[in-house]
Amino acid sequence: MHDIAQSRLHTLSRPKSIPFCEHYAGAPRYVAKALSHQTIATYPFDVTIDLEDGAPIGQERAHLEEVVAVLSEHPDNGRRVGVRIHSLDSRFCDYELEWLIRHCGSRLSYLTVPKVTCADQVKALVSTIQRLCRSYRLPAPLPVHVLLENRQAIRNIWSIAAVEGLETLDLGLVDLVAEYAGAIPVSAIEYPLQFEHGIICQAKTELATAAHYYGLTPAHSVTLELTREGALRDARLARERFGFTRMYSIHPQQIDGIVQAMSPDPNDVAQACSVLELAEKAQWGPIGWQGKLYDAASYRYYLSILDNARHAGQPIPQQFGHFIQQESI
């Protein structure tokens, strides 16, 4: 982008572009299936191997070794894979961190840690991961995804979000509702109440706001309805009402719906192209288009639309590729 655009548009601070959907798989056969699906999919999505809920009780170490073997045997498809480890107070946590980084650190894109409570805890975790990555000569430390699913974490969202080394803030709604010991009805973990209940809405608003402020990606909790339609509906509400830009999938049928809901509408992409084309001709000064005024703030918005569309695998006209080549605009 030329100098005029740089001076007019300033630096746009936004989260690193990562896939809109994070698909969880626990049992080795489901991990293998997810990796195969990821390879042939026409759009990107992350696969997260689940050690916390995916492991049979009493077989946690065997499960770890089995799923790592599946990952090692599967051809590298060039797409992102992460692992959710046990919580920091679990006796398996340190063992899993060392094992994963030593045996398959180069294949991993992130590590997800559940049930965090405060910033000091997260800082210590990030420091441990960075030390292990140096010890095993990884080119860069693995980013950390923190799963916020208790009242302490929600209270400490802003200090947690400020910790260096994080990539996402993830909402764990089912565990959060359970923490209220019946004060919040169980129906609040599903549509429509999870988008209407006051305490839940406040938690979602705080999480998404803090994530965007610190340049992280806010990731929404699961949809228990194992259908494409249910996932699409909930993902769209999560994005439009609360600003979430990523969501968990727990069934292959949900992936496509989540990606579609989180991706820009094709009409918005077409409008972005029209506005930016006129803006460039006007040397990034204010313009009028279809009876409305557009300026630098509008251009930053439409640049993010194009960037999100590209990231979702949507076609972008070749002449607009130079708009979205940079991480920050």
Tab-separated table of C-alpha atoms in Angstrom:
chain	number	residue	atom	x	y	z
A	1	MET	CA	0.000	0.000	0.000
A	2	HIS	CA	1.422	3.398	-0.959
A	3	ASP	CA	2.430	6.197	1.407
A	4	ILE	CA	-0.866	8.097	1.211
A	5	ALA	CA	-2.784	5.050	2.358
A	6	GLN	CA	-0.329	4.529	5.183
A	7	SER	CA	-0.690	8.094	6.425
A	8	ARG	CA	-4.484	8.159	6.114
A	9	LEU	CA	-5.293	4.732	7.504
A	10	HIS	CA	-2.739	4.611	10.358
A	11	THR	CA	-2.026	1.265	12.034
A	12	LEU	CA	-4.976	-1.021	12.519
A	13	SER	CA	-4.491	-3.195	15.629
A	14	ARG	CA	-6.389	-6.418	15.190
A	15	PRO	CA	-6.002	-10.059	16.177
A	16	LYS	CA	-3.740	-12.309	14.174
A	17	SER	CA	-5.813	-14.013	11.487
A	18	ILE	CA	-6.582	-17.552	12.610
A	19	PRO	CA	-9.391	-19.899	11.475
A	20	PHE	CA	-12.937	-19.149	12.549
A	21	CYS	CA	-13.641	-22.720	13.698
A	22	GLU	CA	-11.793	-24.871	16.229
A	23	HIS	CA	-12.819	-28.525	16.016
A	24	TYR	CA	-12.275	-30.707	19.083
A	25	ALA	CA	-11.384	-34.393	18.845
A	26	GLY	CA	-10.505	-36.705	21.736
A	27	ALA	CA	-10.415	-40.415	20.903
A	28	PRO	CA	-7.576	-41.425	18.530
A	29	ARG	CA	-10.010	-42.485	15.780
A	30	TYR	CA	-11.735	-39.107	15.922
A	31	VAL	CA	-8.388	-37.302	15.842
A	32	ALA	CA	-7.452	-39.211	12.692
A	33	LYS	CA	-10.830	-38.442	11.133
A	34	ALA	CA	-10.542	-34.746	11.966
A	35	LEU	CA	-7.055	-34.482	10.480
A	36	SER	CA	-8.237	-36.169	7.284
A	37	HIS	CA	-11.235	-33.839	7.056
A	38	GLN	CA	-8.972	-30.850	7.624
A	39	THR	CA	-6.778	-31.910	4.697
A	40	ILE	CA	-9.587	-32.038	2.132
A	41	ALA	CA	-11.699	-29.102	3.377
A	42	THR	CA	-11.905	-26.115	1.035
A	43	TYR	CA	-11.741	-23.713	3.990
A	44	PRO	CA	-9.336	-23.634	6.943
A	45	PHE	CA	-10.267	-24.799	10.431
A	46	ASP	CA	-8.171	-25.781	13.429
A	47	VAL	CA	-8.107	-29.239	14.991
A	48	THR	CA	-7.643	-29.339	18.767
A	49	ILE	CA	-6.681	-32.674	20.276
A	50	ASP	CA	-8.422	-32.951	23.635
A	51	LEU	CA	-6.434	-34.482	26.475
A	52	GLU	CA	-8.659	-33.117	29.235
A	53	ASP	CA	-12.097	-34.535	28.395
A	54	GLY	CA	-10.931	-36.937	25.712
A	55	ALA	CA	-8.914	-39.235	27.965
A	56	PRO	CA	-10.521	-42.182	29.812
A	57	ILE	CA	-10.019	-41.810	33.557
A	58	GLY	CA	-6.932	-43.686	34.659
A	59	GLN	CA	-5.511	-43.838	31.112
A	60	GLU	CA	-4.412	-40.241	30.695
A	61	ARG	CA	-0.760	-40.950	29.855
A	62	ALA	CA	-1.603	-43.785	27.490
A	63	HIS	CA	-4.139	-41.541	25.769
A	64	LEU	CA	-1.524	-38.811	25.344
A	65	GLU	CA	0.892	-41.210	23.688
A	66	GLU	CA	-1.812	-42.648	21.430
A	67	VAL	CA	-3.020	-39.313	20.075
A	68	VAL	CA	0.533	-38.034	19.600
A	69	ALA	CA	1.244	-41.190	17.597
A	70	VAL	CA	-1.800	-40.495	15.422
A	71	LEU	CA	-0.590	-36.949	14.793
A	72	SER	CA	2.940	-38.131	14.012
A	73	GLU	CA	1.716	-40.759	11.567
A	74	HIS	CA	-0.626	-38.404	9.743
A	75	PRO	CA	0.958	-36.466	6.854
A	76	ASP	CA	1.500	-32.814	7.640
A	77	ASN	CA	-1.333	-31.032	5.802
A	78	GLY	CA	0.064	-27.557	6.438
A	79	ARG	CA	-2.893	-26.569	8.599
A	80	ARG	CA	-3.095	-25.775	12.279
A	81	VAL	CA	-3.291	-28.353	15.069
A	82	GLY	CA	-3.351	-27.654	18.796
A	83	VAL	CA	-3.776	-29.605	22.013
A	84	ARG	CA	-5.894	-28.958	25.085
A	85	ILE	CA	-3.978	-30.170	28.124
A	86	HIS	CA	-5.265	-30.791	31.644
A	87	SER	CA	-5.764	-27.837	33.984
A	88	LEU	CA	-2.790	-26.294	35.759
A	89	ASP	CA	-3.680	-27.903	39.091
A	90	SER	CA	-3.753	-31.381	37.557
A	91	ARG	CA	-0.912	-33.819	38.192
A	92	PHE	CA	-0.816	-34.470	34.429
A	93	CYS	CA	-0.249	-30.883	33.306
A	94	ASP	CA	3.548	-30.608	33.574
A	95	TYR	CA	4.053	-34.073	32.129
A	96	GLU	CA	1.831	-33.279	29.129
A	97	LEU	CA	3.569	-29.985	28.423
A	98	GLU	CA	7.020	-31.553	28.377
A	99	TRP	CA	5.914	-34.601	26.376
A	100	LEU	CA	4.062	-32.605	23.742
A	101	ILE	CA	6.775	-30.027	23.146
A	102	ARG	CA	9.494	-32.672	23.083
A	103	HIS	CA	7.723	-35.161	20.794
A	104	CYS	CA	5.565	-33.047	18.482
A	105	GLY	CA	6.183	-29.393	19.252
A	106	SER	CA	7.069	-28.624	15.642
A	107	ARG	CA	3.655	-29.927	14.484
A	108	LEU	CA	1.667	-27.847	16.970
A	109	SER	CA	0.320	-24.343	16.422
A	110	TYR	CA	-0.930	-23.662	19.972
A	111	LEU	CA	-1.655	-25.124	23.394
A	112	THR	CA	-5.026	-24.661	25.126
A	113	VAL	CA	-5.163	-24.567	28.912
A	114	PRO	CA	-8.506	-24.956	30.734
A	115	LYS	CA	-9.755	-23.527	34.016
A	116	VAL	CA	-7.273	-20.683	34.419
A	117	THR	CA	-8.131	-18.241	37.181
A	118	CYS	CA	-5.695	-15.303	37.264
A	119	ALA	CA	-2.963	-13.481	35.380
A	120	ASP	CA	-0.071	-14.692	37.571
A	121	GLN	CA	-1.050	-18.275	36.872
A	122	VAL	CA	-1.107	-17.611	33.121
A	123	LYS	CA	2.238	-15.764	33.214
A	124	ALA	CA	3.880	-18.746	34.911
A	125	LEU	CA	2.389	-21.092	32.318
A	126	VAL	CA	3.586	-18.981	29.392
A	127	SER	CA	7.063	-18.805	30.931
A	128	THR	CA	7.172	-22.603	31.285
A	129	ILE	CA	6.083	-23.128	27.683
A	130	GLN	CA	8.657	-20.646	26.401
A	131	ARG	CA	11.407	-22.362	28.384
A	132	LEU	CA	10.456	-25.791	27.044
A	133	CYS	CA	10.272	-24.492	23.478
A	134	ARG	CA	13.801	-23.106	23.825
A	135	SER	CA	15.034	-26.354	25.349
A	136	TYR	CA	13.719	-28.395	22.415
A	137	ARG	CA	14.866	-25.819	19.858
A	138	LEU	CA	11.512	-24.827	18.452
A	139	PRO	CA	11.781	-21.786	16.177
A	140	ALA	CA	9.267	-19.830	18.263
A	141	PRO	CA	7.263	-20.305	21.474
A	142	LEU	CA	3.864	-21.930	21.049
A	143	PRO	CA	0.980	-19.465	21.490
A	144	VAL	CA	-1.357	-20.126	24.406
A	145	HIS	CA	-5.155	-20.295	24.352
A	146	VAL	CA	-6.751	-19.858	27.770
A	147	LEU	CA	-10.156	-21.305	28.545
A	148	LEU	CA	-12.153	-19.094	30.904
A	149	GLU	CA	-14.821	-21.180	32.614
A	150	ASN	CA	-15.094	-20.071	36.228
A	151	ARG	CA	-16.099	-16.958	38.139
A	152	GLN	CA	-12.546	-16.049	39.117
A	153	ALA	CA	-11.418	-16.014	35.500
A	154	ILE	CA	-14.340	-13.855	34.403
A	155	ARG	CA	-13.548	-11.417	37.232
A	156	ASN	CA	-9.883	-11.304	36.109
A	157	ILE	CA	-10.480	-11.202	32.340
A	158	TRP	CA	-8.700	-7.922	31.703
A	159	SER	CA	-5.513	-8.793	33.572
A	160	ILE	CA	-5.444	-12.245	31.963
A	161	ALA	CA	-5.903	-10.773	28.485
A	162	ALA	CA	-2.929	-8.470	29.067
A	163	VAL	CA	-0.479	-11.392	29.463
A	164	GLU	CA	2.031	-11.621	26.598
A	165	GLY	CA	2.073	-14.904	24.678
A	166	LEU	CA	-1.672	-15.472	24.373
A	167	GLU	CA	-3.517	-15.922	21.079
A	168	THR	CA	-7.147	-16.444	22.147
A	169	LEU	CA	-9.535	-16.053	25.057
A	170	ASP	CA	-11.976	-18.988	25.038
A	171	LEU	CA	-15.350	-19.139	26.764
A	172	GLY	CA	-16.187	-22.363	28.634
A	173	LEU	CA	-19.889	-21.853	29.128
A	174	VAL	CA	-20.939	-25.278	30.452
A	175	ASP	CA	-18.477	-25.187	33.350
A	176	LEU	CA	-19.250	-21.538	34.037
A	177	VAL	CA	-22.979	-22.220	34.401
A	178	ALA	CA	-22.253	-25.187	36.666
A	179	GLU	CA	-20.282	-22.875	38.976
A	180	TYR	CA	-23.468	-21.030	39.925
A	181	ALA	CA	-24.913	-24.099	41.678
A	182	GLY	CA	-28.374	-23.856	40.170
A	183	ALA	CA	-28.699	-20.064	40.288
A	184	ILE	CA	-28.417	-20.097	36.513
A	185	PRO	CA	-30.718	-22.692	34.872
A	186	VAL	CA	-29.098	-25.439	32.853
A	187	SER	CA	-31.020	-24.180	29.828
A	188	ALA	CA	-28.612	-21.207	29.811
A	189	ILE	CA	-25.994	-23.379	28.097
A	190	GLU	CA	-28.217	-23.666	25.014
A	191	TYR	CA	-30.109	-21.513	22.550
A	192	PRO	CA	-31.851	-19.181	23.126
A	193	LEU	CA	-31.141	-18.463	26.811
A	194	GLN	CA	-27.369	-18.482	26.469
A	195	PHE	CA	-27.787	-15.348	24.350
A	196	GLU	CA	-30.304	-13.747	26.718
A	197	HIS	CA	-29.367	-14.522	30.336
A	198	GLY	CA	-27.904	-11.439	32.029
A	199	ILE	CA	-24.907	-13.045	33.741
A	200	ILE	CA	-23.959	-15.033	30.632
A	201	CYS	CA	-24.312	-12.017	28.365
A	202	GLN	CA	-22.151	-9.939	30.710
A	203	ALA	CA	-19.412	-12.605	30.682
A	204	LYS	CA	-19.488	-12.837	26.887
A	205	THR	CA	-19.350	-9.073	26.491
A	206	GLU	CA	-16.397	-8.725	28.876
A	207	LEU	CA	-14.463	-11.581	27.281
A	208	ALA	CA	-14.912	-10.377	23.705
A	209	THR	CA	-14.176	-6.747	24.608
A	210	ALA	CA	-10.979	-7.625	26.483
A	211	ALA	CA	-9.829	-9.939	23.698
A	212	HIS	CA	-10.264	-7.325	20.994
A	213	TYR	CA	-8.623	-4.641	23.141
A	214	TYR	CA	-5.457	-6.715	23.505
A	215	GLY	CA	-5.426	-8.008	19.921
A	216	LEU	CA	-6.549	-11.545	20.817
A	217	THR	CA	-9.224	-13.690	19.200
A	218	PRO	CA	-12.378	-14.309	21.283
A	219	ALA	CA	-13.569	-17.912	20.890
A	220	HIS	CA	-17.154	-18.879	21.712
A	221	SER	CA	-18.235	-22.002	23.563
A	222	VAL	CA	-19.769	-25.112	22.012
A	223	THR	CA	-23.230	-25.699	20.618
A	224	LEU	CA	-24.695	-28.854	22.163
A	225	GLU	CA	-27.057	-29.261	19.206
A	226	LEU	CA	-25.046	-31.491	16.869
A	227	THR	CA	-26.313	-30.077	13.578
A	228	ARG	CA	-24.986	-27.694	10.973
A	229	GLU	CA	-28.055	-25.499	11.334
A	230	GLY	CA	-27.772	-25.188	15.117
A	231	ALA	CA	-24.084	-24.363	14.934
A	232	LEU	CA	-24.655	-21.791	12.180
A	233	ARG	CA	-27.399	-20.090	14.187
A	234	ASP	CA	-25.380	-19.913	17.411
A	235	ALA	CA	-22.164	-18.843	15.676
A	236	ARG	CA	-24.000	-16.048	13.878
A	237	LEU	CA	-25.502	-14.806	17.149
A	238	ALA	CA	-22.111	-15.016	18.867
A	239	ARG	CA	-20.547	-12.888	16.144
A	240	GLU	CA	-23.324	-10.369	15.581
A	241	ARG	CA	-24.379	-9.798	19.217
A	242	PHE	CA	-21.090	-10.161	21.075
A	243	GLY	CA	-18.228	-9.825	18.603
A	244	PHE	CA	-16.847	-13.374	18.773
A	245	THR	CA	-14.773	-14.300	15.728
A	246	ARG	CA	-14.145	-17.973	16.457
A	247	MET	CA	-16.160	-20.883	17.852
A	248	TYR	CA	-15.684	-24.444	19.010
A	249	SER	CA	-17.009	-27.428	17.074
A	250	ILE	CA	-17.637	-30.785	18.747
A	251	HIS	CA	-19.062	-32.635	15.742
A	252	PRO	CA	-17.960	-32.638	12.080
A	253	GLN	CA	-21.428	-31.509	11.000
A	254	GLN	CA	-20.950	-28.251	12.907
A	255	ILE	CA	-17.755	-27.124	11.185
A	256	ASP	CA	-19.247	-25.848	7.940
A	257	GLY	CA	-22.012	-23.936	9.722
A	258	ILE	CA	-19.551	-22.190	12.036
A	259	VAL	CA	-17.236	-21.205	9.182
A	260	GLN	CA	-20.149	-19.844	7.161
A	261	ALA	CA	-21.559	-17.844	10.080
A	262	MET	CA	-18.193	-16.343	10.999
A	263	SER	CA	-17.231	-15.511	7.403
A	264	PRO	CA	-18.117	-12.163	5.815
A	265	ASP	CA	-21.316	-12.001	3.805
A	266	PRO	CA	-20.518	-11.986	0.043
A	267	ASN	CA	-22.566	-8.799	-0.312
A	268	ASP	CA	-20.338	-7.107	2.280
A	269	VAL	CA	-17.260	-8.259	0.371
A	270	ALA	CA	-18.632	-6.801	-2.860
A	271	GLN	CA	-19.399	-3.507	-1.085
A	272	ALA	CA	-15.902	-3.434	0.400
A	273	CYS	CA	-14.395	-3.759	-3.070
A	274	SER	CA	-16.560	-0.945	-4.449
A	275	VAL	CA	-15.802	1.430	-1.579
A	276	LEU	CA	-12.056	0.751	-1.528
A	277	GLU	CA	-11.755	1.153	-5.276
A	278	LEU	CA	-13.274	4.634	-5.064
A	279	ALA	CA	-11.222	5.463	-1.974
A	280	GLU	CA	-7.979	4.611	-3.717
A	281	LYS	CA	-8.910	6.831	-6.663
A	282	ALA	CA	-9.635	9.631	-4.168
A	283	GLN	CA	-6.193	9.082	-2.565
A	284	TRP	CA	-7.921	7.829	0.585
A	285	GLY	CA	-9.828	11.008	1.274
A	286	PRO	CA	-13.564	10.982	2.082
A	287	ILE	CA	-15.879	9.767	-0.680
A	288	GLY	CA	-19.586	9.533	-1.376
A	289	TRP	CA	-21.035	6.215	-2.516
A	290	GLN	CA	-24.694	5.387	-2.987
A	291	GLY	CA	-25.721	8.483	-1.056
A	292	LYS	CA	-23.502	7.818	1.991
A	293	LEU	CA	-20.220	9.263	3.267
A	294	TYR	CA	-17.151	7.037	3.737
A	295	ASP	CA	-13.792	7.972	5.279
A	296	ALA	CA	-10.663	6.402	6.768
A	297	ALA	CA	-12.566	4.623	9.558
A	298	SER	CA	-14.846	3.071	6.935
A	299	TYR	CA	-11.830	1.985	4.911
A	300	ARG	CA	-10.264	0.225	7.896
A	301	TYR	CA	-13.537	-1.634	8.419
A	302	TYR	CA	-13.761	-2.754	4.796
A	303	LEU	CA	-10.102	-3.762	4.736
A	304	SER	CA	-10.850	-6.096	7.651
A	305	ILE	CA	-13.805	-7.501	5.686
A	306	LEU	CA	-11.501	-8.362	2.781
A	307	ASP	CA	-8.902	-9.843	5.107
A	308	ASN	CA	-11.504	-12.028	6.822
A	309	ALA	CA	-12.916	-13.111	3.464
A	310	ARG	CA	-9.476	-14.121	2.237
A	311	HIS	CA	-8.867	-16.012	5.435
A	312	ALA	CA	-12.164	-17.855	5.036
A	313	GLY	CA	-11.159	-19.024	1.580
A	314	GLN	CA	-13.557	-16.705	-0.222
A	315	PRO	CA	-12.428	-15.398	-3.614
A	316	ILE	CA	-11.057	-11.856	-3.582
A	317	PRO	CA	-10.652	-9.948	-6.874
A	318	GLN	CA	-6.977	-9.924	-7.799
A	319	GLN	CA	-6.760	-6.145	-7.971
A	320	PHE	CA	-7.601	-5.917	-4.255
A	321	GLY	CA	-4.956	-8.349	-3.063
A	322	HIS	CA	-2.502	-5.559	-2.253
A	323	PHE	CA	-4.953	-4.140	0.296
A	324	ILE	CA	-4.615	-7.115	2.628
A	325	GLN	CA	-1.001	-8.187	2.298
A	326	GLN	CA	0.016	-6.704	5.623
A	327	GLU	CA	-0.900	-7.867	9.102
A	328	SER	CA	-1.427	-4.245	10.166
A	329	ILE	CA	-2.752	-1.533	7.890
